[in-house]
CSV table of C-alpha atoms in Angstrom, one decimal:
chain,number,residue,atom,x,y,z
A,19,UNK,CA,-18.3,122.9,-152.3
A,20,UNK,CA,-21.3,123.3,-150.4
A,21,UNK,CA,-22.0,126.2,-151.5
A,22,UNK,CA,-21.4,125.5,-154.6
A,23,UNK,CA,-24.0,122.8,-154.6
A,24,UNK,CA,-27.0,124.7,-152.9
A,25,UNK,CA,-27.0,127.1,-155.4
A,26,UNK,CA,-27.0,124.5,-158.2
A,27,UNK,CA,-29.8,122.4,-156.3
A,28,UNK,CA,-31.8,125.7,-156.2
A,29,UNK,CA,-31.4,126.7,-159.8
A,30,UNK,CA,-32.3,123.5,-160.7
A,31,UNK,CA,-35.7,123.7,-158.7
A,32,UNK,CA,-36.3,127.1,-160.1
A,33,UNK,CA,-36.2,125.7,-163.9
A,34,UNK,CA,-38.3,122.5,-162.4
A,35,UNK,CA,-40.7,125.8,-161.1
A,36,UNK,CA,-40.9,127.0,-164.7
A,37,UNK,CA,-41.5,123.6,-166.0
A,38,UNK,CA,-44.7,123.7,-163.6
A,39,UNK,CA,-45.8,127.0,-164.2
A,40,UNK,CA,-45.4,126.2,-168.2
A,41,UNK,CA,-47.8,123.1,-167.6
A,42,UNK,CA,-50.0,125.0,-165.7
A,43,UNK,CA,-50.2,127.0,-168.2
A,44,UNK,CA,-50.9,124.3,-170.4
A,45,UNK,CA,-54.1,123.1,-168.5
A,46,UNK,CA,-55.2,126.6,-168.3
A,47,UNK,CA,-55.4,126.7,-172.4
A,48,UNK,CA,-57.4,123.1,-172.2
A,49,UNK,CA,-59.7,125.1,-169.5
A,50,UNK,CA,-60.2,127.9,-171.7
A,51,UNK,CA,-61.3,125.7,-174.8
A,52,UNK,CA,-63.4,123.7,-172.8
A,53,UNK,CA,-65.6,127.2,-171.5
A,54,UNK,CA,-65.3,128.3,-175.3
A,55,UNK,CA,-67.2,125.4,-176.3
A,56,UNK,CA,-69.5,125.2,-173.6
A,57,UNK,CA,-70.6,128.7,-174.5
A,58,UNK,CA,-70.9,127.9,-178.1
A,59,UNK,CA,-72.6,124.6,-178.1
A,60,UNK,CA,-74.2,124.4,-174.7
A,61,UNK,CA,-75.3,128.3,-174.1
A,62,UNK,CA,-73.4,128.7,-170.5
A,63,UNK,CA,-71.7,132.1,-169.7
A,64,UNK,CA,-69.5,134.1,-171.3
A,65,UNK,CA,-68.0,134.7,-168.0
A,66,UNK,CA,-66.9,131.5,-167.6
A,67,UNK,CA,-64.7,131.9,-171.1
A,68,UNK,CA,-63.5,135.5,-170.0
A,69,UNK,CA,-62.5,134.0,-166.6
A,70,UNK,CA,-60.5,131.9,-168.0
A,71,UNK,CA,-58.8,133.8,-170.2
A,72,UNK,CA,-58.0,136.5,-167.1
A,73,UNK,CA,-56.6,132.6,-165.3
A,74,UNK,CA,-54.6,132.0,-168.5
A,75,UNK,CA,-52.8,136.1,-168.3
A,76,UNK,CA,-52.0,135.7,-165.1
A,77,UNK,CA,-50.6,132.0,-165.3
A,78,UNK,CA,-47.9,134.0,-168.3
A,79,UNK,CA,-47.3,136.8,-166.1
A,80,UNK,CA,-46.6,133.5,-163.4
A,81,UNK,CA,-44.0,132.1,-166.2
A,82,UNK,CA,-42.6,135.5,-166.7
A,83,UNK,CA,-41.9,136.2,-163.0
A,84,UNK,CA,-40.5,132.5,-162.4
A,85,UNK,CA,-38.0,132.8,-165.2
A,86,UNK,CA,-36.5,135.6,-164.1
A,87,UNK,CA,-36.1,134.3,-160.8
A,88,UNK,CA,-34.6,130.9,-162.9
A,89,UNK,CA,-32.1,133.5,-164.5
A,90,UNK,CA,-31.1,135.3,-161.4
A,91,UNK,CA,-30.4,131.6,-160.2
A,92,UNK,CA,-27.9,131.1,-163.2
A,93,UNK,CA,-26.5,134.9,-162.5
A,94,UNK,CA,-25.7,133.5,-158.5
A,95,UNK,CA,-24.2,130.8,-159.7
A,96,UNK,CA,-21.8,132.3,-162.3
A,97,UNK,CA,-21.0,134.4,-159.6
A,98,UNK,CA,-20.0,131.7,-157.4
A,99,UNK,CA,-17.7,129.9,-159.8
A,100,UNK,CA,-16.0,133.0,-160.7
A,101,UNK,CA,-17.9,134.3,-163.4
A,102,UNK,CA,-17.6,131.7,-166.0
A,103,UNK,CA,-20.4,131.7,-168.6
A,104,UNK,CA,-23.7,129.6,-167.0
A,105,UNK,CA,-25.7,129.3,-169.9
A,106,UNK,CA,-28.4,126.9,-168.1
A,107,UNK,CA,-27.9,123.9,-165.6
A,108,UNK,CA,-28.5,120.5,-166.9
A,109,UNK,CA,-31.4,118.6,-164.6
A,110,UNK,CA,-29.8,115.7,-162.5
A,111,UNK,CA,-31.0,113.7,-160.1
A,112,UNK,CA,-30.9,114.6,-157.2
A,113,UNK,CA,-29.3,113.2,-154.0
A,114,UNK,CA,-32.3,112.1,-152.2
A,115,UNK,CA,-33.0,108.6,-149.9
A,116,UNK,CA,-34.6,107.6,-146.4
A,117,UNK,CA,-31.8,109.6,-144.1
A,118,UNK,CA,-33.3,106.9,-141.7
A,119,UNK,CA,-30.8,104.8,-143.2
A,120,UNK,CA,-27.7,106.7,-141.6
A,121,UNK,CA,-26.5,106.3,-137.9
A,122,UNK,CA,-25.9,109.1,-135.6
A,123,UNK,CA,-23.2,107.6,-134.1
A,124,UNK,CA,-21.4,106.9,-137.1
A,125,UNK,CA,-21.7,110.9,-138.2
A,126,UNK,CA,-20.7,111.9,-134.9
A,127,UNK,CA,-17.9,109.8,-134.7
A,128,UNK,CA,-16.6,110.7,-138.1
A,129,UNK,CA,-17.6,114.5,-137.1
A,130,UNK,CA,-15.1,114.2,-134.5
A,131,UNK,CA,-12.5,112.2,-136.6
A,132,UNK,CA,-11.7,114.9,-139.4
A,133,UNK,CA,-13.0,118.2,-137.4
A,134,UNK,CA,-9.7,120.8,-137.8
A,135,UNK,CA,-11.3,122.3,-134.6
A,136,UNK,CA,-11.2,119.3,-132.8
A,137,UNK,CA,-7.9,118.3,-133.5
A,138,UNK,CA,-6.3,121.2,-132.6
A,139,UNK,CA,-8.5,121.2,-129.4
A,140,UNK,CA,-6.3,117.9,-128.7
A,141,UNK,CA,-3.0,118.4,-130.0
A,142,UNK,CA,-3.6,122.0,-126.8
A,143,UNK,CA,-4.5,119.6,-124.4
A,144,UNK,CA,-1.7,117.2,-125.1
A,145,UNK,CA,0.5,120.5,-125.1
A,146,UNK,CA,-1.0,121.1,-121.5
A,147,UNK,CA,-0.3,117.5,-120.6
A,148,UNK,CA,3.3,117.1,-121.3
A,149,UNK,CA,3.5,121.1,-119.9
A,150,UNK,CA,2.0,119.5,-116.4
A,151,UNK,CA,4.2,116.6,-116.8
A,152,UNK,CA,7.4,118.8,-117.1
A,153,UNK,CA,6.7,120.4,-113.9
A,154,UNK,CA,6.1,117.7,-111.9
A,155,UNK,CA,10.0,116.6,-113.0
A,156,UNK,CA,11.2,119.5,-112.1
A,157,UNK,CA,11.0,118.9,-108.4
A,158,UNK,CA,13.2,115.8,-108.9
A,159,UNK,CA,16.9,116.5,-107.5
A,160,UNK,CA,19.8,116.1,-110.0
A,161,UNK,CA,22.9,114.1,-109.5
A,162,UNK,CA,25.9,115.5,-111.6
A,163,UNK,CA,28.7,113.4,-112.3
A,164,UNK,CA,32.1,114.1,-113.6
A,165,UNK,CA,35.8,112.5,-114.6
A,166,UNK,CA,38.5,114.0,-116.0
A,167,UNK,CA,41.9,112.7,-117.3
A,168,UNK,CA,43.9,115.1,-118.9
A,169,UNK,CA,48.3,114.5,-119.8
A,170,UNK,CA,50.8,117.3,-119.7
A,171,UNK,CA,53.9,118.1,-121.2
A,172,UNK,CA,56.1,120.9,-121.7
A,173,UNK,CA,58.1,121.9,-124.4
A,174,UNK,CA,59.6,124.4,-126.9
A,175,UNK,CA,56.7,125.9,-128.9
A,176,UNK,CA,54.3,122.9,-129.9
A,177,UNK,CA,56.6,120.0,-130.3
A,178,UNK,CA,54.8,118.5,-127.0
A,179,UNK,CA,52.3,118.1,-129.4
A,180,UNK,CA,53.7,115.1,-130.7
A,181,UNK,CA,55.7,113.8,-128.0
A,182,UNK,CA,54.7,109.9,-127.7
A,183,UNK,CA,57.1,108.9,-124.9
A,184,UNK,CA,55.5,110.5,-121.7
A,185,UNK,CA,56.2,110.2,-118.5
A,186,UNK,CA,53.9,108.6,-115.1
A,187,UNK,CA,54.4,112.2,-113.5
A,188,UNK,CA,52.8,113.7,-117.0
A,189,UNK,CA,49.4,112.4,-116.1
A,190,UNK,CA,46.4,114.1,-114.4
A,191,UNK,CA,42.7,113.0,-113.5
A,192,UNK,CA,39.8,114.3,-111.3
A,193,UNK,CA,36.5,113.0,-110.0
A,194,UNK,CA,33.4,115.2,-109.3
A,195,UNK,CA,29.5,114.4,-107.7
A,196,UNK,CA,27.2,116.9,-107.3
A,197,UNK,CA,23.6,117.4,-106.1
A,198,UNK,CA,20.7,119.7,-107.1
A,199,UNK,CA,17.6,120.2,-105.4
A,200,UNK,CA,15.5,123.0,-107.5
A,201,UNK,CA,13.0,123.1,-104.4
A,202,UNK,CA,15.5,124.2,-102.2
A,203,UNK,CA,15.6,127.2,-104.6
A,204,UNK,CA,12.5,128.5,-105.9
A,205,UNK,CA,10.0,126.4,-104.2
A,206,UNK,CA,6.9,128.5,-104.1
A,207,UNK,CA,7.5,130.2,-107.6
A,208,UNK,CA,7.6,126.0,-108.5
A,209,UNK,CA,4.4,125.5,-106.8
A,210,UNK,CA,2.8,128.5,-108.7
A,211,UNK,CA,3.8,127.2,-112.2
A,212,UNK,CA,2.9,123.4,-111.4
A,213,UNK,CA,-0.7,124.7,-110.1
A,214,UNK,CA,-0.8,127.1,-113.5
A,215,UNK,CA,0.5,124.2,-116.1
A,216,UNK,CA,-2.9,122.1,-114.4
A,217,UNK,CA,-5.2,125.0,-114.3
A,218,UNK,CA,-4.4,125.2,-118.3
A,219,UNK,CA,-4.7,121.5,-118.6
A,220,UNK,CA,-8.1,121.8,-117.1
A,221,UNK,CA,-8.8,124.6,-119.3
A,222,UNK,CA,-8.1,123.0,-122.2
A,223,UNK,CA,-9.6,119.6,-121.7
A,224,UNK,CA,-12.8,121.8,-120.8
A,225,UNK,CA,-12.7,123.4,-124.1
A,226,UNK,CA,-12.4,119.8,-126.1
A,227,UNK,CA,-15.2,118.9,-124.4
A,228,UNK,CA,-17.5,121.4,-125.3
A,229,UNK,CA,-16.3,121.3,-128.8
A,230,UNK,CA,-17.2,118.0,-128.7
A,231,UNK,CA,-20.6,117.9,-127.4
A,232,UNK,CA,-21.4,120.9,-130.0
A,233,UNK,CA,-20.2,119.1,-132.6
A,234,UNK,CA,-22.4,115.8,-131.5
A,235,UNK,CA,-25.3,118.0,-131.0
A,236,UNK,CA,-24.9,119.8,-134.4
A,237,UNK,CA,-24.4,116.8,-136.2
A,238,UNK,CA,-27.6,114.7,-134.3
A,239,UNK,CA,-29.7,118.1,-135.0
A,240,UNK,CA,-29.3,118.6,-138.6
A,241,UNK,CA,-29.8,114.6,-138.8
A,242,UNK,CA,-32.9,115.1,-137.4
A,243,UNK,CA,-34.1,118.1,-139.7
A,244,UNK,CA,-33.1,116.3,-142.5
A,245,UNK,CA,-35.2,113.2,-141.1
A,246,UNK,CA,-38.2,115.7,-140.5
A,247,UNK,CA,-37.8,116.7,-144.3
A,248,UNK,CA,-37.7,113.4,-145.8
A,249,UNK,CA,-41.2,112.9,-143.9
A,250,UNK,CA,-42.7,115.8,-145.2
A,251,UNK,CA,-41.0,115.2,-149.0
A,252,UNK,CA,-43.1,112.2,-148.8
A,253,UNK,CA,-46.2,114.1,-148.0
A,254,UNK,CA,-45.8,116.9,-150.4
A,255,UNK,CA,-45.4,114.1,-153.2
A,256,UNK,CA,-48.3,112.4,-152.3
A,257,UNK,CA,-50.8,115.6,-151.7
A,258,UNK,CA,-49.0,116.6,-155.5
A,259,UNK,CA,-49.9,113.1,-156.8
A,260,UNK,CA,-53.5,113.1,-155.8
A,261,UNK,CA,-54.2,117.2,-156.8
A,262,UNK,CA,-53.1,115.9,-160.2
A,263,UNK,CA,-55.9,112.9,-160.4
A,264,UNK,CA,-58.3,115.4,-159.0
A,265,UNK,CA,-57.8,118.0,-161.5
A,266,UNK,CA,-58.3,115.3,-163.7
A,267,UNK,CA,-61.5,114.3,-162.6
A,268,UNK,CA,-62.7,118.4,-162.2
A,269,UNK,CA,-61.8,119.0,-165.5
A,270,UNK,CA,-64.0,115.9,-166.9
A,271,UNK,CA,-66.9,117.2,-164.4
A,272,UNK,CA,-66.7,120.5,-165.6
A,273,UNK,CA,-66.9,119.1,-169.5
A,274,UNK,CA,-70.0,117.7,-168.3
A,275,UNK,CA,-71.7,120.4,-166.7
A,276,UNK,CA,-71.4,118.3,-162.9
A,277,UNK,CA,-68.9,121.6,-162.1
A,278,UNK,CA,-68.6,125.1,-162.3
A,279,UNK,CA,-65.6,127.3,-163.9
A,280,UNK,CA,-65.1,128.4,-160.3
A,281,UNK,CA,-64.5,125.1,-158.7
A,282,UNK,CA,-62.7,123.9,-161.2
A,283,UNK,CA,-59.8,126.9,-161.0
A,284,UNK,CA,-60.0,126.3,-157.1
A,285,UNK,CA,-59.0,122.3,-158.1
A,286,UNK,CA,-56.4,123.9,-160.3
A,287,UNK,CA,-55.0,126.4,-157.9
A,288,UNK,CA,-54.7,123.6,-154.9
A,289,UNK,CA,-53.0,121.2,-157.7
A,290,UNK,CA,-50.3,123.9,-158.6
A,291,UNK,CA,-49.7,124.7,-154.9
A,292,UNK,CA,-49.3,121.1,-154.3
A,293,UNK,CA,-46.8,120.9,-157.2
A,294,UNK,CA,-44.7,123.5,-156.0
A,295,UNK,CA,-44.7,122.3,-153.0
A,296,UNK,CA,-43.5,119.1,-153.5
A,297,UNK,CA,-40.4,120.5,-155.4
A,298,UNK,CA,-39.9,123.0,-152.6
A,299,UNK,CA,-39.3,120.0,-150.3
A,300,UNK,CA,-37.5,118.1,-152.5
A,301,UNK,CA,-35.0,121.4,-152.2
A,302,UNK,CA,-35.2,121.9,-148.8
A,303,UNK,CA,-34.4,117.9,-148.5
A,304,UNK,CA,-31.1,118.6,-150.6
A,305,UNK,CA,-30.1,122.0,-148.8
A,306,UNK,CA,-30.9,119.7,-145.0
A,307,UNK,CA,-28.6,116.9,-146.1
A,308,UNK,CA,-25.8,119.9,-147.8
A,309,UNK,CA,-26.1,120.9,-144.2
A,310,UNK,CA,-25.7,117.7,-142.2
A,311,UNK,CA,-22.4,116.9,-144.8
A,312,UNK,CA,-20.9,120.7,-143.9
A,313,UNK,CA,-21.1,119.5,-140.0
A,314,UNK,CA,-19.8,116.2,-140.4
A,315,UNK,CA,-17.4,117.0,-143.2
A,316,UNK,CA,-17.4,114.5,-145.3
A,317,UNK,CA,-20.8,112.9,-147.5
A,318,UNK,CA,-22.8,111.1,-145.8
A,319,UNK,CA,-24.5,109.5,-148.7
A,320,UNK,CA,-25.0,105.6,-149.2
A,321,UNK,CA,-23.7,103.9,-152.1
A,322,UNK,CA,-25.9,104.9,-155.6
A,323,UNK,CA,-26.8,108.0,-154.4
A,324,UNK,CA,-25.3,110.7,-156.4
A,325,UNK,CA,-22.5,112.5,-154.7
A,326,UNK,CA,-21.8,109.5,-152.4
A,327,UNK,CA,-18.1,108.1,-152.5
């Protein structure tokens, strides 16, 4: 399931890629009218039209590139399920909210609660318990105790079998006590196996323990990373939202001869990087909390996130 989801996440990113690289490609044709008329009307440089046509190539070669990584996406996918027809994936929203919302204890505890490891960890110690407990019992001495009544009678083939009238002399009974002691016997091969059961209890219980604190750490460290990529989701955002208002504002500048064609692609360029950066975290966000839900094995998600339960 996991799996499953990371690779849908991340051909969903790769289409949101292509989105940007199709805008970008977008504000590269406004550029490239803006230098033509500049040239024409206003007598500035044919360089500044030829650079932006060179800016406009390479942002298609860009769109080229990213849809094929986009299709090789899809191509993972199908793969994944099978190899069931995966025309496209349809955009969702994705399962992102302030992680500081979720208690480590709470993971840990239900880490612990439906880990197979773990609870086979403890069904061997309880094995190594009740083990330990059989040989201490063993050194307890037995009392046996036994009665017998028994009848007799003698006759011609089996008609005794059904004789109902016997006699006082016909009747039989015994009475026997005994008394083990199973140190007596084998006292040091008893010592051996009652030191052996306890060096496996202690082996065992040793065992769940580590399990235990790997789990805890496992679960408390991927909580942390996702933490740490919620902060810097929240960064790339904001560095995306204000490239956008300052390409904006370049573009207007350049329009009125306050910029050159030069600094304007360099406003560009830092605004596309900023884009794809923001949804690169938004999928590193997704794949951190895909993580933190394989360790604890179940969804951590609050309530109207999608995916919770």
């Amino acid at each position: 399931r996991a799996q499953v989801q990371r690779q849908f996440f991340d051909a969903q990113e790769q289409m949101a890629l292509l989105g940007v690289e199709e805008a970008l490609l977008d504000g590269l044709q406004v550029d490239l009218a803006s230098a033509t008329l500049l040239f024409e009307e206003a007598g500035q440089s044919q360089v500044d039209v030829l650079d932006a046509e060179v800016a406009l190539q390479q942002q298609q070669i860009a769109i080229e590139r990213q849809r094929g990584v986009y299709d090789q996406s899809l191509l993972t996918l199908r793969q994944t399920l099978g190899g069931g027809e995966v025309p496209g994936v349809v955009e969702t929203e994705l399962p992102i909210f302030d992680p500081t919302l979720l208690s480590p204890d709470e993971l840990v505890e239900t880490a612990l609660a439906v880990s197979p490891d773990v609870r086979s960890s403890r069904s061997s110690v309880a094995g190594a318990r009740l083990a330990v407990s059989e040989q201490d019992e063993s050194w307890w001495p037995t009392l046996n105790f036994s009665y017998n009544f028994s009848r007799r009678a003698q006759a011609t083939e089996t008609s005794a079998l059904f004789d109902l009238t016997p006699v006082e002399q016909d009747f039989g009974s015994s009475f026997f006590i005994g008394m083990s002691l199973p140190a007596l016997n084998n006292f040091f091969g008893m010592r051996e196996a009652q030191a052996g059961a306890r060096v496996q209890l202690a082996n065992q219980e040793i065992a769940l323990d580590q399990q235990q604190l790997q789990i805890e750490a496992e679960v408390r460290s991927n909580l942390v990373a996702l933490q740490n990529e919620w902060r810097a989701l929240q960064i790339a955002e904001r560095s995306a939202e204000l490239a956008e208002r300052s390409t904006g504002l370049a573009r207007e500048e350049y329009r009125l001869g306050i910029r050159t064609f030069e600094q304007l692609q360099q406003t560009v360029e830092s605004e596309a990087t900023a884009r794809r950066q923001a949804l690169t975290s938004r999928d590193a966000l997704v794949d951190a909390l895909i993580a933190l839900e394989e360790y604890v094995g179940a969804p951590v998600r609050p309530q109207g996130v999608p995916g919770a339960n």
